[in-house]
Short mmCIF file of C-alpha atoms and ligand atoms in Angstrom, two decimals:
data_model
loop_
_atom_site.label_atom_id
_atom_site.label_comp_id
_atom_site.label_asym_id
_atom_site.label_seq_id
_atom_site.Cartn_x
_atom_site.Cartn_y
_atom_site.Cartn_z
CA MET A 1270 -8.66 -17.68 -21.67
CA SER A 1271 -7.55 -14.01 -21.60
CA LEU A 1272 -10.08 -11.50 -20.02
CA LYS A 1273 -11.05 -7.93 -20.52
CA ILE A 1274 -10.46 -6.28 -17.01
CA GLY A 1275 -11.42 -2.86 -15.84
CA ILE A 1276 -9.55 -1.49 -12.86
CA THR A 1277 -10.41 1.54 -10.72
CA CYS A 1278 -8.17 2.74 -7.91
CA TYR A 1279 -7.02 5.98 -6.23
CA PRO A 1280 -4.21 6.75 -8.75
CA SER A 1281 -2.23 8.90 -6.38
CA VAL A 1282 0.79 7.77 -4.42
CA GLY A 1283 -0.30 5.11 -1.97
CA GLY A 1284 -0.15 1.37 -1.36
CA SER A 1285 -3.58 0.54 -2.99
CA GLY A 1286 -2.86 2.61 -6.12
CA ILE A 1287 0.39 0.80 -6.35
CA ILE A 1288 -1.06 -2.64 -5.91
CA ALA A 1289 -3.81 -1.71 -8.39
CA THR A 1290 -1.48 -0.57 -11.04
CA GLU A 1291 1.21 -3.17 -10.58
CA LEU A 1292 -1.57 -5.88 -10.67
CA GLY A 1293 -2.90 -4.38 -14.06
CA LYS A 1294 0.65 -4.42 -15.51
CA LEU A 1295 1.25 -8.09 -14.48
CA LEU A 1296 -2.00 -9.16 -15.77
CA ALA A 1297 -1.35 -7.35 -19.11
CA GLU A 1298 1.84 -9.29 -19.32
CA LYS A 1299 -0.17 -12.50 -18.99
CA GLY A 1300 -2.12 -11.37 -22.00
CA HIS A 1301 -5.20 -9.81 -20.42
CA GLU A 1302 -6.59 -6.58 -21.80
CA ILE A 1303 -6.60 -3.99 -18.96
CA HIS A 1304 -8.77 -0.75 -18.67
CA PHE A 1305 -7.90 1.68 -16.07
CA ILE A 1306 -10.73 4.02 -15.23
CA SER A 1307 -9.80 6.93 -12.91
CA SER A 1308 -9.37 10.56 -12.39
CA THR A 1309 -5.73 10.57 -13.51
CA MET A 1310 -3.31 8.33 -14.90
CA PRO A 1311 -1.84 5.94 -12.06
CA PHE A 1312 1.48 7.19 -11.43
CA ARG A 1313 3.41 3.97 -11.96
CA LEU A 1314 1.84 3.46 -15.40
CA LYS A 1315 4.34 5.64 -17.25
CA ARG A 1316 5.29 3.77 -20.35
CA LEU A 1317 3.21 2.56 -23.23
CA TYR A 1318 1.70 -0.91 -23.04
CA SER A 1319 -0.09 -2.28 -26.02
CA ASN A 1320 -2.90 -3.95 -23.95
CA ILE A 1321 -3.35 -1.37 -21.25
CA TYR A 1322 -5.74 1.41 -21.84
CA PHE A 1323 -6.66 4.48 -19.56
CA HIS A 1324 -9.99 6.11 -19.53
CA GLU A 1325 -10.08 9.42 -17.69
CA VAL A 1326 -12.91 10.36 -15.54
CA GLU A 1327 -13.84 13.99 -16.18
CA VAL A 1328 -15.88 15.92 -13.81
CA ASN A 1329 -17.66 19.06 -15.10
CA ASN A 1330 -17.90 21.81 -12.39
CA TYR A 1331 -21.44 23.31 -12.85
CA PRO A 1332 -22.18 26.38 -10.67
CA LEU A 1333 -25.48 24.72 -9.61
CA PHE A 1334 -23.55 22.04 -7.56
CA LYS A 1335 -21.64 22.77 -4.43
CA HIS A 1336 -19.59 19.68 -5.04
CA PRO A 1337 -18.59 18.34 -8.36
CA PRO A 1338 -20.25 14.92 -8.72
CA TYR A 1339 -17.04 12.70 -9.14
CA ASP A 1340 -18.70 9.57 -7.99
CA LEU A 1341 -21.44 9.66 -10.62
CA ALA A 1342 -19.05 10.70 -13.27
CA LEU A 1343 -17.07 7.59 -12.46
CA ALA A 1344 -20.11 5.34 -12.44
CA ASN A 1345 -20.99 6.75 -15.71
CA LYS A 1346 -17.59 6.25 -17.19
CA MET A 1347 -17.44 2.70 -15.67
CA ALA A 1348 -20.81 1.92 -17.40
CA GLU A 1349 -19.53 3.41 -20.90
CA VAL A 1350 -16.33 1.37 -20.80
CA ILE A 1351 -18.05 -1.85 -19.64
CA ASN A 1352 -20.53 -1.65 -22.47
CA ARG A 1353 -18.21 -0.56 -25.21
CA GLU A 1354 -15.15 -2.86 -24.44
CA LYS A 1355 -17.41 -5.76 -23.10
CA LEU A 1356 -15.53 -6.02 -19.86
CA ASP A 1357 -15.59 -9.41 -18.06
CA VAL A 1358 -14.49 -7.97 -14.75
CA MET A 1359 -14.59 -4.75 -13.04
CA HIS A 1360 -11.94 -4.84 -10.26
CA VAL A 1361 -12.19 -1.99 -7.96
CA HIS A 1362 -9.81 -1.04 -5.06
CA TYR A 1363 -11.73 0.41 -2.00
CA ALA A 1364 -15.45 -0.28 -1.32
CA MET A 1365 -16.00 3.51 -0.83
CA PRO A 1366 -16.81 4.88 -3.16
CA HIS A 1367 -15.51 2.55 -6.00
CA ALA A 1368 -17.59 -0.52 -5.35
CA VAL A 1369 -20.69 1.46 -5.02
CA CYS A 1370 -19.97 3.23 -8.28
CA ALA A 1371 -19.26 -0.26 -9.98
CA ILE A 1372 -22.64 -1.56 -8.71
CA LEU A 1373 -24.48 1.63 -10.18
CA ALA A 1374 -22.50 1.14 -13.48
CA LYS A 1375 -23.50 -2.52 -13.57
CA GLN A 1376 -27.14 -1.55 -13.45
CA MET A 1377 -26.81 1.00 -16.27
CA VAL A 1378 -25.46 -1.78 -18.68
CA ASP A 1379 -26.91 -4.67 -20.52
CA HIS A 1380 -23.64 -6.55 -20.70
CA ASP A 1381 -22.89 -9.10 -17.74
CA VAL A 1382 -19.77 -8.06 -15.87
CA LYS A 1383 -18.51 -9.44 -12.54
CA ILE A 1384 -17.49 -6.80 -9.83
CA VAL A 1385 -14.46 -7.60 -7.72
CA THR A 1386 -13.74 -5.39 -4.78
CA THR A 1387 -10.47 -5.36 -2.88
CA LEU A 1388 -10.40 -3.90 0.66
CA HIS A 1389 -7.19 -2.05 1.44
CA GLY A 1390 -7.92 -0.95 5.06
CA THR A 1391 -8.75 2.74 5.38
CA ASP A 1392 -12.16 2.10 3.80
CA ILE A 1393 -13.09 -0.24 6.77
CA THR A 1394 -10.77 0.89 9.64
CA VAL A 1395 -11.51 4.67 9.17
CA LEU A 1396 -14.52 5.27 7.03
CA GLY A 1397 -16.18 2.06 8.40
CA ILE A 1398 -16.32 3.88 11.90
CA ASP A 1399 -18.29 6.50 10.43
CA LEU A 1400 -21.92 5.69 11.15
CA SER A 1401 -23.10 7.80 8.07
CA LEU A 1402 -21.06 5.60 5.71
CA LYS A 1403 -21.22 2.26 7.38
CA ASN A 1404 -24.34 1.00 5.54
CA MET A 1405 -22.99 2.30 2.22
CA ILE A 1406 -19.68 0.38 2.65
CA ARG A 1407 -21.52 -2.87 3.72
CA PHE A 1408 -23.83 -2.44 0.53
CA GLY A 1409 -20.74 -2.01 -1.47
CA ILE A 1410 -19.17 -5.10 -0.18
CA GLU A 1411 -22.30 -7.34 -0.22
CA LYS A 1412 -23.44 -6.41 -3.82
CA SER A 1413 -19.99 -6.98 -5.22
CA ASP A 1414 -19.60 -10.48 -7.02
CA GLY A 1415 -16.32 -11.22 -5.31
CA VAL A 1416 -14.48 -9.46 -2.35
CA THR A 1417 -10.86 -9.75 -1.37
CA SER A 1418 -8.93 -8.31 1.61
CA VAL A 1419 -5.04 -7.77 1.78
CA SER A 1420 -4.81 -9.39 5.19
CA GLU A 1421 -6.51 -11.85 7.56
CA SER A 1422 -6.65 -9.09 10.09
CA LEU A 1423 -8.64 -6.74 7.68
CA LYS A 1424 -10.86 -9.63 6.78
CA HIS A 1425 -11.67 -10.25 10.57
CA GLN A 1426 -12.07 -6.58 11.16
CA THR A 1427 -14.51 -6.15 8.14
CA GLU A 1428 -16.66 -8.99 9.42
CA GLU A 1429 -16.75 -7.79 12.91
CA MET A 1430 -17.14 -4.03 12.24
CA LEU A 1431 -19.68 -4.39 9.27
CA HIS A 1432 -21.38 -7.55 10.03
CA VAL A 1433 -21.11 -8.33 6.24
CA ASP A 1434 -22.63 -11.60 4.80
CA LYS A 1435 -20.14 -12.16 2.35
CA GLU A 1436 -17.20 -14.59 1.56
CA ILE A 1437 -13.96 -12.65 1.74
CA ASP A 1438 -10.85 -14.09 0.02
CA VAL A 1439 -7.41 -12.96 1.53
CA ILE A 1440 -4.91 -12.11 -1.12
CA TYR A 1441 -1.80 -10.70 0.30
CA ASN A 1442 -0.10 -7.71 -1.40
CA PHE A 1443 3.11 -8.17 -3.36
CA VAL A 1444 6.04 -6.37 -4.89
CA ASP A 1445 7.50 -6.39 -8.21
CA GLU A 1446 10.71 -8.35 -7.46
CA ARG A 1447 12.37 -6.91 -10.63
CA GLU A 1448 12.26 -3.48 -9.02
CA TYR A 1449 12.42 -4.16 -5.28
CA LYS A 1450 15.80 -5.86 -4.72
CA HIS A 1451 19.02 -4.80 -3.13
CA LYS A 1452 20.76 -2.51 -5.55
CA SER A 1453 24.39 -1.16 -5.59
CA VAL A 1454 23.76 2.50 -5.39
CA GLY A 1455 27.25 3.73 -5.39
CA GLU A 1456 27.66 7.21 -3.93
CA LEU A 1457 24.05 7.67 -2.75
CA LYS A 1458 25.14 7.55 0.94
CA GLN A 1459 27.74 10.17 0.36
CA GLN A 1460 25.31 12.33 -1.66
CA LEU A 1461 22.88 12.21 1.37
CA LYS A 1462 25.96 13.29 3.52
CA ILE A 1463 25.81 9.88 5.47
CA LYS A 1464 29.29 8.79 6.62
CA GLU A 1465 30.16 5.26 5.64
CA ASP A 1466 30.17 3.99 9.30
CA GLU A 1467 26.82 5.50 10.17
CA LYS A 1468 23.63 3.20 10.26
CA VAL A 1469 20.61 4.27 8.27
CA LEU A 1470 17.07 4.13 9.61
CA ILE A 1471 14.24 4.74 7.17
CA HIS A 1472 10.43 5.61 7.45
CA ILE A 1473 8.21 5.84 4.45
CA SER A 1474 4.62 6.92 4.76
CA ASN A 1475 1.95 9.52 3.76
CA PHE A 1476 2.50 11.23 7.28
CA ARG A 1477 -1.09 10.75 8.43
CA LYS A 1478 -1.73 10.63 12.13
CA VAL A 1479 -2.21 6.86 12.08
CA LYS A 1480 1.34 6.40 10.91
CA ARG A 1481 2.68 8.00 14.27
CA VAL A 1482 5.69 9.49 12.73
CA GLN A 1483 6.38 11.32 15.96
CA ASP A 1484 7.18 8.00 17.47
CA VAL A 1485 9.57 7.33 14.70
CA ILE A 1486 11.50 10.43 15.62
CA SER A 1487 11.37 9.61 19.41
CA VAL A 1488 12.84 6.14 18.70
CA PHE A 1489 15.53 7.61 16.41
CA HIS A 1490 16.46 10.02 19.01
CA GLU A 1491 17.15 7.38 21.53
CA VAL A 1492 18.92 5.10 18.99
CA SER A 1493 21.13 7.89 17.87
CA LYS A 1494 22.42 8.49 21.27
CA GLN A 1495 23.99 5.07 21.18
CA VAL A 1496 24.65 4.35 17.52
CA PRO A 1497 26.03 6.74 14.93
CA SER A 1498 23.18 6.96 12.54
CA LYS A 1499 20.89 9.13 10.33
CA LEU A 1500 17.19 8.90 9.83
CA LEU A 1501 15.68 9.10 6.15
CA LEU A 1502 12.11 10.24 6.13
CA VAL A 1503 10.30 9.62 2.76
CA GLY A 1504 6.91 10.97 2.10
CA ASP A 1505 4.80 13.96 2.86
CA GLY A 1506 1.38 14.65 4.49
CA PRO A 1507 -0.64 16.29 7.28
CA GLU A 1508 1.84 15.57 10.13
CA TYR A 1509 4.90 16.68 8.24
CA ILE A 1510 4.99 20.18 9.85
CA HIS A 1511 4.71 18.76 13.37
CA VAL A 1512 7.52 16.16 12.72
CA ARG A 1513 9.70 18.98 11.44
CA GLN A 1514 9.06 20.90 14.62
CA GLN A 1515 9.88 17.87 16.95
CA VAL A 1516 13.20 17.25 15.13
CA GLN A 1517 14.02 20.98 15.75
CA GLU A 1518 13.00 20.91 19.42
CA LEU A 1519 15.13 17.67 19.88
CA GLY A 1520 18.07 19.50 18.24
CA ILE A 1521 18.67 16.55 15.68
CA GLN A 1522 18.30 18.35 12.39
CA GLU A 1523 21.72 17.28 11.18
CA LYS A 1524 20.74 13.64 11.74
CA VAL A 1525 17.40 13.59 10.02
CA VAL A 1526 16.95 13.87 6.17
CA PHE A 1527 13.60 14.90 4.94
CA LEU A 1528 13.36 13.63 1.49
CA GLY A 1529 9.75 14.35 0.68
CA LYS A 1530 7.87 12.14 -1.85
CA GLN A 1531 10.32 9.91 -3.80
CA GLU A 1532 9.97 7.40 -6.68
CA ASN A 1533 13.12 5.45 -6.54
CA VAL A 1534 12.53 4.04 -3.09
CA SER A 1535 14.23 0.73 -3.73
CA GLU A 1536 17.60 2.81 -4.17
CA LEU A 1537 16.99 4.43 -0.72
CA LEU A 1538 16.08 1.19 0.77
CA SER A 1539 19.25 -0.35 -0.56
CA ILE A 1540 21.28 2.00 1.83
CA ALA A 1541 19.04 1.36 4.75
CA ASP A 1542 19.70 -0.65 7.87
CA VAL A 1543 16.34 -0.89 9.63
CA LYS A 1544 12.84 0.20 8.50
CA LEU A 1545 10.38 1.57 11.15
CA LEU A 1546 6.57 1.55 10.67
CA LEU A 1547 5.13 2.42 14.06
CA SER A 1548 1.51 2.91 12.98
CA GLU A 1549 -1.72 2.54 15.20
CA LYS A 1550 -3.72 1.21 12.18
CA GLU A 1551 -2.11 -0.71 9.34
CA SER A 1552 -4.09 -3.41 7.22
CA PHE A 1553 -0.90 -4.56 5.70
CA GLY A 1554 1.98 -2.25 5.41
CA LEU A 1555 3.13 -2.50 1.84
CA VAL A 1556 6.19 -0.44 2.65
CA LEU A 1557 7.50 -3.21 4.92
CA LEU A 1558 7.39 -5.73 2.03
CA GLU A 1559 9.23 -3.25 -0.18
CA ALA A 1560 11.89 -2.94 2.56
CA MET A 1561 12.14 -6.79 3.15
CA ALA A 1562 12.49 -7.50 -0.56
CA CYS A 1563 15.57 -5.23 -0.59
CA GLY A 1564 16.96 -7.13 2.54
CA VAL A 1565 16.16 -4.48 5.13
CA PRO A 1566 14.78 -5.95 8.57
CA CYS A 1567 11.81 -4.07 9.71
CA ILE A 1568 10.38 -3.13 13.12
CA GLY A 1569 6.65 -2.66 13.15
CA THR A 1570 3.83 -2.51 15.70
CA ASP A 1571 1.44 -5.19 16.60
CA VAL A 1572 -1.55 -3.94 14.86
CA GLY A 1573 -3.61 -5.02 11.85
CA GLY A 1574 -1.85 -6.91 9.29
CA ILE A 1575 1.63 -5.95 10.30
CA PRO A 1576 2.33 -9.26 12.14
CA GLU A 1577 1.33 -11.12 9.02
CA VAL A 1578 4.14 -9.58 7.27
CA ILE A 1579 7.02 -9.26 9.79
CA ILE A 1580 7.98 -12.51 11.72
CA ASP A 1581 8.93 -11.36 15.18
CA GLY A 1582 12.48 -12.33 16.06
CA GLN A 1583 13.12 -13.85 12.70
CA THR A 1584 12.76 -11.16 10.00
CA GLY A 1585 12.31 -8.26 12.18
CA TYR A 1586 10.46 -7.19 15.43
CA ILE A 1587 6.90 -6.60 16.45
CA CYS A 1588 6.42 -4.27 19.31
CA PRO A 1589 3.28 -2.59 21.03
CA VAL A 1590 2.33 0.85 19.70
CA SER A 1591 4.12 3.71 21.44
CA GLU A 1592 6.60 1.53 23.37
CA ILE A 1593 9.41 3.75 22.53
CA GLU A 1594 11.90 2.31 24.94
CA LEU A 1595 11.38 -1.26 23.73
CA ILE A 1596 11.46 -0.25 20.10
CA SER A 1597 14.57 1.69 20.47
CA ASN A 1598 16.33 -1.22 22.33
CA ARG A 1599 15.26 -3.56 19.42
CA ALA A 1600 16.57 -1.28 16.77
CA ILE A 1601 20.01 -0.85 18.66
CA ASP A 1602 20.29 -4.66 19.08
CA LEU A 1603 19.78 -5.10 15.30
CA LEU A 1604 22.19 -2.28 14.38
CA THR A 1605 24.99 -3.42 16.72
CA ASN A 1606 24.69 -7.23 16.26
CA LYS A 1607 26.05 -8.03 12.62
CA PRO A 1608 25.32 -11.75 12.56
CA LEU A 1609 21.68 -10.94 13.93
CA TRP A 1610 21.28 -8.29 11.17
CA GLU A 1611 22.48 -10.60 8.36
CA SER A 1612 20.17 -13.30 9.52
CA PHE A 1613 17.08 -11.14 9.59
CA SER A 1614 18.13 -9.64 6.31
CA LYS A 1615 18.35 -13.00 4.60
CA GLU A 1616 15.09 -14.18 6.28
CA SER A 1617 13.31 -11.05 5.03
CA ILE A 1618 14.15 -11.87 1.45
CA LYS A 1619 13.15 -15.55 1.81
CA ARG A 1620 9.91 -14.64 3.32
CA VAL A 1621 8.94 -12.16 0.65
CA ASN A 1622 9.84 -14.74 -2.05
CA GLU A 1623 7.98 -17.55 -0.28
CA HIS A 1624 4.85 -15.81 0.81
CA PHE A 1625 4.47 -12.59 -1.18
CA ASP A 1626 5.46 -13.80 -4.68
CA SER A 1627 3.93 -11.61 -7.37
CA SER A 1628 3.25 -14.37 -9.94
CA LYS A 1629 1.22 -16.53 -7.09
CA VAL A 1630 -0.68 -13.36 -6.09
CA VAL A 1631 -1.69 -12.56 -9.61
CA GLN A 1632 -2.65 -16.09 -10.16
CA GLN A 1633 -4.83 -15.82 -6.96
CA TYR A 1634 -6.66 -12.86 -8.52
CA GLU A 1635 -7.05 -14.58 -11.68
CA GLU A 1636 -8.68 -17.60 -9.90
CA VAL A 1637 -11.14 -15.16 -8.22
CA TYR A 1638 -12.10 -13.78 -11.73
CA TYR A 1639 -12.52 -17.28 -13.46
CA ARG A 1640 -14.38 -18.68 -10.42
CA LEU A 1641 -16.86 -15.83 -10.64
CA LEU A 1642 -17.15 -15.93 -14.37
CA LYS A 1643 -17.88 -19.72 -14.18
CA GLY A 1644 -20.73 -18.84 -11.85
O1 LIG B 462 -1.84 3.79 4.47
C1 LIG B 462 -2.34 4.59 3.83
O2 LIG B 462 -2.63 5.63 4.43
C2 LIG B 462 -2.65 4.41 2.44
C3 LIG B 462 -3.48 3.27 2.15
C4 LIG B 462 -3.81 3.25 0.58
O3 LIG B 462 -4.87 3.40 0.15
O4 LIG B 462 -2.82 3.04 -0.09
O5 LIG B 462 -2.87 2.08 2.51
C5 LIG B 462 -3.78 1.08 2.87
O6 LIG B 462 -3.54 0.05 1.76
C6 LIG B 462 -2.23 -0.39 1.55
C7 LIG B 462 -2.19 -1.40 0.31
O7 LIG B 462 -3.10 -2.60 0.54
C8 LIG B 462 -1.75 -1.28 2.74
O8 LIG B 462 -0.51 -1.67 2.66
C9 LIG B 462 -1.90 -0.35 4.05
O9 LIG B 462 -1.57 -1.01 5.16
C10 LIG B 462 -3.16 0.26 4.15
N1 LIG B 462 -3.20 1.58 5.13
C11 LIG B 462 -3.87 1.32 6.27
O10 LIG B 462 -4.47 0.30 6.59
C12 LIG B 462 -3.77 2.49 7.28
#
C-alpha cells in the first residue's frame, strides 16, 4: 500500500537534512507520495519528481513580535497539508521544534495522522542539556506515535538524559550508493595542486566546536612531518576563522586546502586516503559512511555512535578524543602500509553494503509507518 508522507527537516546542509531528503526521494521511488514541509527547499531536492511536493513555510514579520513565529507558522502549514492531502504519516527530523510542531498540528486537524520523530543528536546531546528545553523535548518524544534514533548510543543517551517513557527504534543512517562510490576523477588532484605521490587526508564538517577541527589540524601537522601529504578541509562554520589562524601559526598554509562548502563530496572523497572525524560529540557521523562507501578508511573518536560505524582495526581506527599523538600514529600507519590500507578500504565498502544499505534502511522506516498505521 503506498502512503502519503509529510517530511519536515532542517533543509540546510547537514546530515539530518541529507537523510530526510534522501529518504523522501527513495520513498518516492517506491511509489509513496512525499510532501516536504520546511522553510526552504531541501538542497538535495533539485530536480523535478512527479510524486514529491514542496510546501514552503512562510513567516510574516509583524513589527509587534520581537521574533518571527516560525514554529507556529510551521505547525499551521503542517496542519494545512495534513488536512488537504490527507497525509498518513508526518515524519519529522528533530524533536525540537519539529515534533512539537507536528503534535500541535495533529490537534488542529480532524484527519488521523501518525507522527514519526527521528532523533539525530544535537536535539538530545546539546539541547537536551538545556534545562529550559528538556521538558519540551521529552514531551515531543513521548507524544510522537513512533520515535527512531540514528544510533544505539543516541537511543541510550536519550533514555538516560530525558528519562523518556517511549519505545525507540534504532534505524541507522545510509548513503545513496549510486552517488557515494569511488569515482575516477581524472585531473582533480592536479587541479588542487596535490602531487601524485602525496597522500590526502580529508575532514568534512560544519566547523562547530564539537567537531574539534583544531585537533584535525594538529594531527595533520604531525602526519605531514613524516608523510608527504595534503589536508582537504570541506565545510564552513563558527570555528573556521580559528582553524585558519592555527594553520597560519603552524606555517602549513601550503599543505592545507580550504574548500569551503562543497556539493560534489564523493569526488573529493575519491582522491582521499584517510578521513578524520575527531568530534567530542557525534550521534552517528554520516560523513564517515560517505567516506567508507568511497573506500576511504576513517579515523574517529570513541564517542556517541562513531564506534557503531567504524570497526576499530578493521575498517579504520577509533581513538580517544584529543589523543593527538595516538591518532597521528594511526594515520601514519595507514598511509605508509599499502596492504593495510587496501584491506581497510575493502572492508569499509563491505561494511557499508552489509550494514547501512539504503534499501534496507528505507524498508525499516516503512515498517515503522505500517506498524503505527495498523495500530
Ligand atoms: O553534526 C552536526 O552538527 C549536524 C547534525 C545535523 O542536524 O545534521 O548532525 C547530526 O545528525 C547527523 C545525521 O543523523 C549525524 O550523522 C551527526 O552525527 C549528528 N551530529 C551530532 O550528533 C553532533
